[in-house]
Coordinates of C-alpha atoms in Angstrom, one line a residue:
M1 CA 0.0 0.0 0.0
R2 CA 1.4 3.4 -1.0
K3 CA 2.0 6.1 1.6
G4 CA -1.1 8.3 2.2
H5 CA -3.7 5.7 1.1
F6 CA -6.1 4.0 3.5
D7 CA -6.5 0.3 3.2
V8 CA -9.9 -1.4 3.5
N9 CA -9.9 -5.2 3.1
G10 CA -6.7 -5.2 1.1
F11 CA -7.8 -2.4 -1.3
S12 CA -7.1 1.3 -1.0
I13 CA -10.0 3.7 -1.0
V14 CA -8.2 5.7 -3.6
Q15 CA -8.0 2.8 -6.0
R16 CA -11.7 2.2 -5.5
I17 CA -12.5 5.9 -6.2
D18 CA -10.4 5.7 -9.4
R19 CA -12.2 2.6 -10.6
I20 CA -15.6 4.1 -10.0
G21 CA -14.6 7.4 -11.6
R22 CA -13.4 5.6 -14.7
R23 CA -16.7 3.7 -15.0
T24 CA -19.0 6.7 -14.5
G25 CA -16.9 9.3 -16.4
K26 CA -18.7 12.1 -14.7
G27 CA -19.8 13.6 -11.4
P28 CA -18.0 14.0 -8.1
L29 CA -16.5 10.5 -8.2
A30 CA -14.9 11.2 -11.5
I31 CA -13.4 14.5 -10.3
L32 CA -11.7 12.5 -7.5
G33 CA -9.7 10.8 -10.2
F34 CA -7.5 13.9 -10.3
S35 CA -5.0 12.8 -7.6
A36 CA -3.9 16.4 -6.7
Y37 CA -7.5 17.5 -6.3
R38 CA -8.2 14.4 -4.2
N39 CA -5.7 15.5 -1.6
L40 CA -7.2 19.0 -1.5
F41 CA -10.7 17.4 -1.2
F42 CA -9.9 15.3 1.8
S43 CA -7.9 18.1 3.4
S44 CA -10.7 20.6 3.0
G45 CA -13.2 18.2 4.5
L46 CA -11.1 17.8 7.6
W47 CA -10.5 21.6 7.7
W48 CA -14.2 22.4 7.6
F49 CA -14.9 19.7 10.2
S50 CA -12.4 21.1 12.7
M51 CA -13.8 24.6 12.1
W52 CA -17.4 23.6 12.9
V53 CA -16.3 21.7 16.0
E54 CA -14.4 24.8 17.2
M55 CA -17.3 27.1 16.3
I56 CA -20.1 25.1 18.0
A57 CA -18.1 24.0 21.0
V58 CA -16.5 27.3 21.8
G59 CA -19.8 29.1 21.4
W60 CA -21.3 26.8 24.1
I61 CA -18.2 27.1 26.4
V62 CA -18.3 30.9 26.2
L63 CA -22.1 31.0 26.9
E64 CA -21.6 28.8 30.0
L65 CA -18.7 30.9 31.1
T66 CA -20.2 34.3 30.6
N67 CA -24.0 33.8 30.2
S68 CA -23.9 36.7 27.7
P69 CA -25.3 36.4 24.1
F70 CA -23.3 39.5 23.3
L71 CA -20.0 37.9 24.3
V72 CA -20.8 34.8 22.4
S73 CA -21.4 37.0 19.3
L74 CA -18.1 38.8 20.1
I75 CA -16.2 35.5 19.7
G76 CA -17.6 35.3 16.2
F77 CA -16.5 39.0 15.7
F78 CA -12.9 38.2 16.6
R79 CA -13.0 35.1 14.3
M80 CA -14.2 37.1 11.3
I81 CA -12.7 40.6 11.7
P82 CA -9.3 39.5 10.2
L83 CA -11.1 38.9 6.9
L84 CA -11.9 42.6 6.7
I85 CA -8.4 43.6 7.7
T86 CA -6.3 41.2 5.6
G87 CA -8.9 40.4 2.9
P88 CA -7.8 43.2 0.5
F89 CA -4.2 41.9 0.7
S90 CA -5.0 38.2 0.5
G91 CA -4.9 37.9 -3.3
V92 CA -1.6 39.7 -3.5
I93 CA -0.1 37.6 -0.7
I94 CA -1.3 34.4 -2.5
D95 CA 0.2 35.5 -5.8
R96 CA 3.5 36.4 -4.3
T97 CA 3.9 33.5 -1.9
G98 CA 2.2 30.6 -3.8
R99 CA -1.1 29.0 -3.2
R100 CA 0.3 25.7 -1.9
R101 CA 2.6 27.4 0.6
V102 CA -0.1 29.7 1.9
I103 CA -2.4 26.7 2.5
L104 CA 0.3 24.8 4.3
C105 CA 1.2 27.7 6.6
A106 CA -2.5 28.3 7.4
Q107 CA -3.1 24.7 8.3
L108 CA 0.0 24.7 10.5
T109 CA -1.3 27.8 12.3
Y110 CA -4.7 26.0 13.0
F111 CA -2.8 23.2 14.6
S112 CA -0.5 25.5 16.6
V113 CA -3.5 27.5 18.0
A114 CA -5.5 24.4 18.9
F115 CA -2.4 22.8 20.7
T116 CA -1.8 26.0 22.6
M117 CA -5.4 26.2 23.8
F118 CA -5.2 22.5 24.7
I119 CA -2.2 23.3 27.0
I120 CA -4.0 26.4 28.5
V121 CA -7.2 24.4 29.2
L122 CA -5.2 21.5 30.6
A123 CA -3.4 23.9 33.0
G124 CA -6.8 25.2 34.2
A125 CA -5.9 28.8 33.2
A126 CA -8.4 29.4 30.3
A127 CA -10.2 32.7 30.4
Y128 CA -12.5 34.5 27.9
W129 CA -9.7 36.4 26.3
H130 CA -7.9 33.2 25.5
F131 CA -10.9 32.0 23.4
A132 CA -11.2 35.4 21.8
L133 CA -7.5 35.6 20.8
A134 CA -7.5 32.0 19.5
A135 CA -10.6 32.9 17.3
F136 CA -8.7 35.9 16.0
V137 CA -5.6 34.0 15.0
M138 CA -7.6 31.2 13.4
G139 CA -9.6 33.8 11.5
T140 CA -6.4 35.5 10.3
A141 CA -5.2 32.2 8.9
W142 CA -8.6 31.5 7.3
S143 CA -8.6 34.9 5.5
V144 CA -5.8 33.7 3.2
D145 CA -6.5 30.0 3.4
F146 CA -10.0 30.1 1.9
P147 CA -9.2 32.2 -1.3
A148 CA -6.0 30.2 -1.8
R149 CA -7.8 26.8 -1.7
R150 CA -10.5 28.0 -4.1
S151 CA -8.0 29.7 -6.4
L152 CA -6.0 26.5 -6.6
I153 CA -8.8 24.4 -7.9
P154 CA -8.7 25.5 -11.6
D155 CA -4.9 24.8 -11.5
L156 CA -5.5 21.2 -10.3
V157 CA -8.4 20.3 -12.6
G158 CA -8.7 23.0 -15.3
K159 CA -11.4 25.6 -15.8
A160 CA -13.7 23.1 -17.7
K161 CA -13.9 20.9 -14.6
T162 CA -14.0 23.7 -12.0
V163 CA -17.8 23.5 -11.4
D164 CA -17.5 19.7 -10.9
A165 CA -14.6 20.2 -8.5
L166 CA -16.5 22.9 -6.5
L167 CA -19.5 20.5 -6.3
G168 CA -17.1 17.8 -4.9
E169 CA -15.6 20.3 -2.4
S170 CA -19.0 21.4 -1.4
F171 CA -20.0 17.8 -0.7
S172 CA -16.9 17.5 1.5
M173 CA -17.7 20.8 3.2
N174 CA -21.3 20.0 3.9
T175 CA -20.6 16.5 5.1
A176 CA -18.3 18.3 7.6
R177 CA -21.2 20.7 8.4
I178 CA -23.3 17.7 9.4
I179 CA -20.7 15.8 11.4
G180 CA -18.8 18.8 12.8
P181 CA -21.6 20.5 14.8
F182 CA -22.9 17.2 16.2
A183 CA -19.3 16.1 17.1
G184 CA -18.7 19.6 18.6
G185 CA -21.8 19.4 20.8
F186 CA -21.1 15.8 21.8
V187 CA -17.4 16.4 22.6
V188 CA -18.0 19.5 24.7
Y189 CA -20.9 17.7 26.5
S190 CA -18.8 14.6 27.3
A191 CA -15.2 15.9 27.4
G192 CA -15.4 19.7 27.8
A193 CA -13.1 22.2 26.2
L194 CA -10.1 19.9 26.7
G195 CA -11.6 17.2 24.5
C196 CA -12.7 19.9 21.9
Y197 CA -9.1 21.1 21.3
L198 CA -7.7 17.6 21.4
V199 CA -10.0 16.7 18.5
I200 CA -9.1 19.8 16.6
C201 CA -5.4 19.1 17.0
A202 CA -5.8 15.5 15.7
V203 CA -7.9 16.6 12.7
S204 CA -5.6 19.5 11.8
L205 CA -2.5 17.2 11.7
T206 CA -4.3 14.7 9.5
S207 CA -5.3 17.6 7.1
L208 CA -1.7 18.7 7.0
V209 CA -0.6 15.2 5.8
F210 CA -2.9 15.5 2.8
L211 CA -1.7 19.0 2.0
R212 CA 1.9 17.9 2.0
R213 CA 1.0 15.7 -1.0
L214 CA -0.2 18.6 -3.2
P215 CA 2.1 19.1 -6.2
R216 CA 4.6 22.0 -6.1
G217 CA 4.6 24.9 -8.5
T218 CA 0.8 24.7 -9.3
I219 CA 0.4 28.5 -9.7
P220 CA 0.9 29.6 -13.3
R221 CA 3.7 32.1 -13.0
D222 CA 3.3 33.4 -16.5
A223 CA -0.1 34.8 -15.5
M224 CA 1.2 36.7 -12.5
P225 CA 2.2 40.4 -12.5
S226 CA 5.9 40.8 -12.0
A227 CA 6.8 44.4 -11.7
A228 CA 3.6 46.1 -10.2
S229 CA 3.7 47.2 -6.6
T230 CA 1.4 45.8 -4.0
W231 CA -0.8 48.9 -4.0
E232 CA -1.0 48.9 -7.8
Q233 CA -2.0 45.3 -7.8
L234 CA -4.7 46.1 -5.3
R235 CA -6.0 49.0 -7.4
E236 CA -6.0 46.8 -10.5
G237 CA -8.1 44.2 -8.6
F238 CA -10.6 46.8 -7.5
R239 CA -10.9 48.3 -11.0
Y240 CA -11.3 44.9 -12.6
V241 CA -14.1 43.7 -10.2
R242 CA -15.9 47.1 -10.4
G243 CA -16.0 46.8 -14.2
H244 CA -17.2 43.2 -14.2
R245 CA -20.9 43.3 -13.5
V246 CA -21.3 39.6 -12.7
I247 CA -18.4 39.5 -10.2
F248 CA -19.4 42.8 -8.8
A249 CA -23.0 41.5 -8.1
V250 CA -21.6 38.4 -6.5
I251 CA -19.5 40.5 -4.2
L252 CA -22.5 42.7 -3.2
I253 CA -24.7 39.7 -2.4
T254 CA -21.8 38.1 -0.5
L255 CA -21.5 41.3 1.5
T256 CA -25.2 41.4 2.2
M257 CA -25.4 37.7 3.2
N258 CA -22.4 37.9 5.6
F259 CA -23.6 41.1 7.2
L260 CA -27.3 40.2 7.6
G261 CA -27.8 36.5 6.9
F262 CA -25.0 34.3 8.2
P263 CA -24.4 35.9 11.7
Y264 CA -27.4 33.9 13.0
M265 CA -25.0 30.9 13.4
T266 CA -23.1 32.4 16.2
L267 CA -26.4 32.7 18.2
L268 CA -27.2 29.0 17.8
P269 CA -26.1 28.2 21.4
V270 CA -28.5 30.9 22.6
F271 CA -31.4 29.5 20.6
A272 CA -30.6 25.9 21.7
R273 CA -30.4 26.7 25.4
D274 CA -32.9 29.6 25.9
V275 CA -35.5 29.2 23.1
L276 CA -35.5 25.4 22.4
H277 CA -34.4 24.3 25.9
Q278 CA -31.7 21.9 24.7
D279 CA -28.3 20.9 26.1
A280 CA -25.1 20.8 24.2
T281 CA -26.1 17.6 22.4
G282 CA -29.3 19.4 21.2
L283 CA -27.1 22.3 20.0
G284 CA -25.1 19.8 17.9
L285 CA -28.2 18.4 16.3
I286 CA -29.7 21.8 15.4
G287 CA -26.3 22.8 14.1
M288 CA -26.1 19.9 11.7
A289 CA -29.6 20.7 10.1
S290 CA -28.2 23.2 7.6
G291 CA -25.5 20.8 6.5
L292 CA -28.0 18.1 5.8
G293 CA -30.0 20.6 3.7
S294 CA -26.9 21.6 1.8
L295 CA -26.2 18.0 0.8
L296 CA -29.7 17.9 -0.8
G297 CA -28.9 21.3 -2.3
I298 CA -25.8 19.8 -4.0
L299 CA -27.9 17.1 -5.7
L300 CA -30.4 19.7 -6.8
I301 CA -27.7 22.0 -8.2
T302 CA -26.4 19.2 -10.4
R303 CA -29.9 19.1 -12.1
W304 CA -30.6 22.8 -12.0
R305 CA -27.3 24.0 -13.5
R306 CA -28.4 22.6 -16.9
R307 CA -31.7 24.4 -16.8
Y308 CA -30.8 27.7 -15.0
S309 CA -27.8 29.9 -15.1
S310 CA -25.3 29.9 -12.3
G311 CA -26.2 33.5 -11.5
A312 CA -29.9 32.6 -11.1
I313 CA -29.2 29.7 -8.9
Y314 CA -26.8 31.9 -6.8
S315 CA -29.2 34.8 -6.4
M316 CA -32.4 32.8 -5.8
G317 CA -30.6 30.4 -3.4
S318 CA -29.4 33.4 -1.4
L319 CA -32.9 34.8 -1.2
F320 CA -34.4 31.5 -0.2
F321 CA -31.7 31.1 2.5
A322 CA -32.5 34.5 4.1
V323 CA -36.3 33.8 4.1
M324 CA -35.9 30.4 5.8
V325 CA -33.6 31.9 8.5
A326 CA -36.2 34.5 9.2
F327 CA -38.8 31.7 9.6
F328 CA -36.4 29.8 11.9
A329 CA -36.3 32.8 14.2
T330 CA -40.0 32.7 14.7
S331 CA -40.1 29.0 15.8
S332 CA -40.0 27.7 19.4
S333 CA -40.3 24.1 18.3
F334 CA -37.1 22.1 18.0
W335 CA -38.2 20.1 15.0
M336 CA -39.8 23.1 13.2
S337 CA -36.5 25.0 13.8
F338 CA -34.6 22.0 12.5
A339 CA -36.8 21.9 9.3
F340 CA -36.3 25.6 8.6
L341 CA -32.6 25.3 9.0
F342 CA -32.6 22.2 6.7
L343 CA -34.4 24.2 4.0
A344 CA -32.0 27.1 4.6
G345 CA -29.2 24.7 3.9
I346 CA -30.4 24.2 0.3
G347 CA -30.1 27.9 -0.2
H348 CA -26.7 28.0 1.4
A349 CA -25.4 25.3 -1.0
C350 CA -26.6 27.4 -3.9
F351 CA -24.9 30.4 -2.5
S352 CA -21.5 28.8 -1.6
I353 CA -21.1 26.7 -4.7
M354 CA -22.2 29.3 -7.3
Q355 CA -20.4 32.1 -5.5
S356 CA -17.0 30.6 -6.3
T357 CA -18.1 29.2 -9.6
L358 CA -19.1 32.6 -10.9
V359 CA -15.9 34.2 -9.8
L360 CA -13.4 31.4 -10.8
T361 CA -15.0 30.9 -14.2
S362 CA -15.5 34.6 -15.0
A363 CA -12.2 36.1 -13.8
S364 CA -9.0 35.9 -15.9
D365 CA -6.2 33.7 -14.6
E366 CA -4.2 36.9 -13.7
M367 CA -7.1 38.3 -11.6
R368 CA -8.4 35.1 -10.1
S369 CA -6.7 35.3 -6.7
R370 CA -7.4 39.0 -6.3
A371 CA -11.1 38.5 -7.2
M372 CA -11.3 35.8 -4.5
G373 CA -9.5 38.1 -2.2
L374 CA -12.3 40.7 -2.6
I375 CA -14.8 37.9 -1.9
V376 CA -12.9 37.5 1.4
V377 CA -13.4 41.3 2.0
A378 CA -17.1 40.9 1.5
I379 CA -17.2 37.9 3.9
G380 CA -15.3 40.2 6.3
M381 CA -18.5 42.2 6.7
S382 CA -19.6 39.4 9.0
P383 CA -18.0 40.9 12.1
L384 CA -20.0 44.0 11.8
G385 CA -23.1 41.9 11.4
L386 CA -22.2 39.9 14.4
L387 CA -21.9 43.1 16.5
Q388 CA -25.2 44.5 15.5
M389 CA -26.9 41.1 15.9
G390 CA -25.3 40.6 19.3
A391 CA -26.4 44.1 20.4
L392 CA -30.0 43.5 19.2
A393 CA -30.0 40.0 20.9
S394 CA -28.9 41.5 24.2
R395 CA -31.6 44.1 24.2
F396 CA -34.5 42.5 22.4
G397 CA -33.6 38.8 22.4
A398 CA -32.0 36.4 19.9
P399 CA -35.2 35.6 17.9
F400 CA -36.0 39.3 17.2
A401 CA -32.4 40.0 16.2
V402 CA -32.2 37.1 13.7
Q403 CA -35.7 37.8 12.3
V404 CA -35.0 41.4 11.6
S405 CA -31.5 40.8 10.2
A406 CA -32.5 38.0 7.9
T407 CA -35.5 39.9 6.6
C408 CA -33.3 42.9 5.7
G409 CA -30.9 40.4 4.1
A410 CA -33.7 39.1 1.8
L411 CA -34.7 42.6 0.8
G412 CA -31.1 43.5 0.1
V413 CA -30.7 40.5 -2.2
L414 CA -33.9 41.5 -4.1
L415 CA -32.5 45.0 -4.5
I416 CA -29.2 43.8 -5.9
M417 CA -31.0 41.5 -8.3
A418 CA -33.1 44.4 -9.6
L419 CA -30.1 46.8 -10.0
L420 CA -27.8 44.2 -11.6
P421 CA -30.0 41.9 -13.6
R422 CA -27.2 40.6 -15.7
L423 CA -26.3 38.3 -12.8
W424 CA -29.4 36.1 -13.1
R425 CA -30.3 36.8 -16.8
T426 CA -27.3 35.0 -18.3
P427 CA -28.3 31.9 -20.2
S428 CA -28.2 28.5 -18.7
L429 CA -25.7 25.8 -19.8
A430 CA -28.3 24.0 -21.9
K431 CA -29.4 27.2 -23.6
S432 CA -25.8 28.2 -24.3
K433 CA -25.2 24.9 -26.1
K434 CA -28.3 25.3 -28.2
Q435 CA -27.2 28.8 -29.2
E436 CA -23.8 27.4 -30.2
L437 CA -25.5 24.8 -32.4

């Protein structure tokens, strides 16, 4: 058995994937036939798993420690504010340093932070500011890791297979969104903060093993600027995105969703304990609902993408997500809340897959990393959303805060669709092929 392969009954899983991929010739199994992409696929799944374990478990730990919804939201603020600070520079950093090297350094940072927190908790010295600082450092690493991973995909599989690769990565990500929250809730319930960081350490090390197998020199140096200064590269990136209506619309919707839609996740511990009257295990269950819905969303997208344009799927999925989250905020029943978040997960899949698809397939090779860097800037609006939602939750309660924010998010998406109709009016894949014929 070759190094890095997992043996099951004498056969490696990788060999089985290769055989199935050759038989089918299409779909996520076929895309795993690219050995370089396969390593990124498994690494990303483990990375997302550890992130969800940390997010759910630390949210519960901080709520028990402080009994303050605002301080729980503030942890999310510290986790996301680096995206707003370093996001504008992430594309330039990736181009100058190399995508593979950036991803490896970020993964090593995750492990180092988790191991440090494990030692602090073991010593019995953990305080609120330790969790806040750990969230900030992890968020800083994520601000360059995310665009580097997404920008690397076309280099590994080619632009023609980018959508299939993103569907595969989304499957990996959403499987982690199902297992991660449940595991986070179970681990913090049974083993506390110490067990939480021990799990994150183990998963981060395993992810690092897969990343080490990525091929070197995957970034096309001939497409990179050589003489322009950092500030000139930044200005070029902003001008390019501002003049590209589809990418500009994607960034605006990303900004809206991260400011008004997604911050609800940091208040899940408050909903679980104070609204739905659940313990940490119940928090894990409610946290996995959106991931389950996203898996169904991936299957639906494989059908929809031949009938509807990527922009239509992206914009309508974003709108549907915001509406379902608003409904979730009105529910006091555990299973009704689970159902609304499950449906929201379908919209989340449309958002996350088509967001990167539209940017990576529309942007030139030279501008790809910088366009993804500006996506990170838009995601960086999340900390401001977390602050306003935390303040509203402290004054009026978590349900009111989430309902108002999600409703405003839905209205914001509708406004962007009206002002930039080119996003959702582009022809679908099937119509484009008919026009070519």
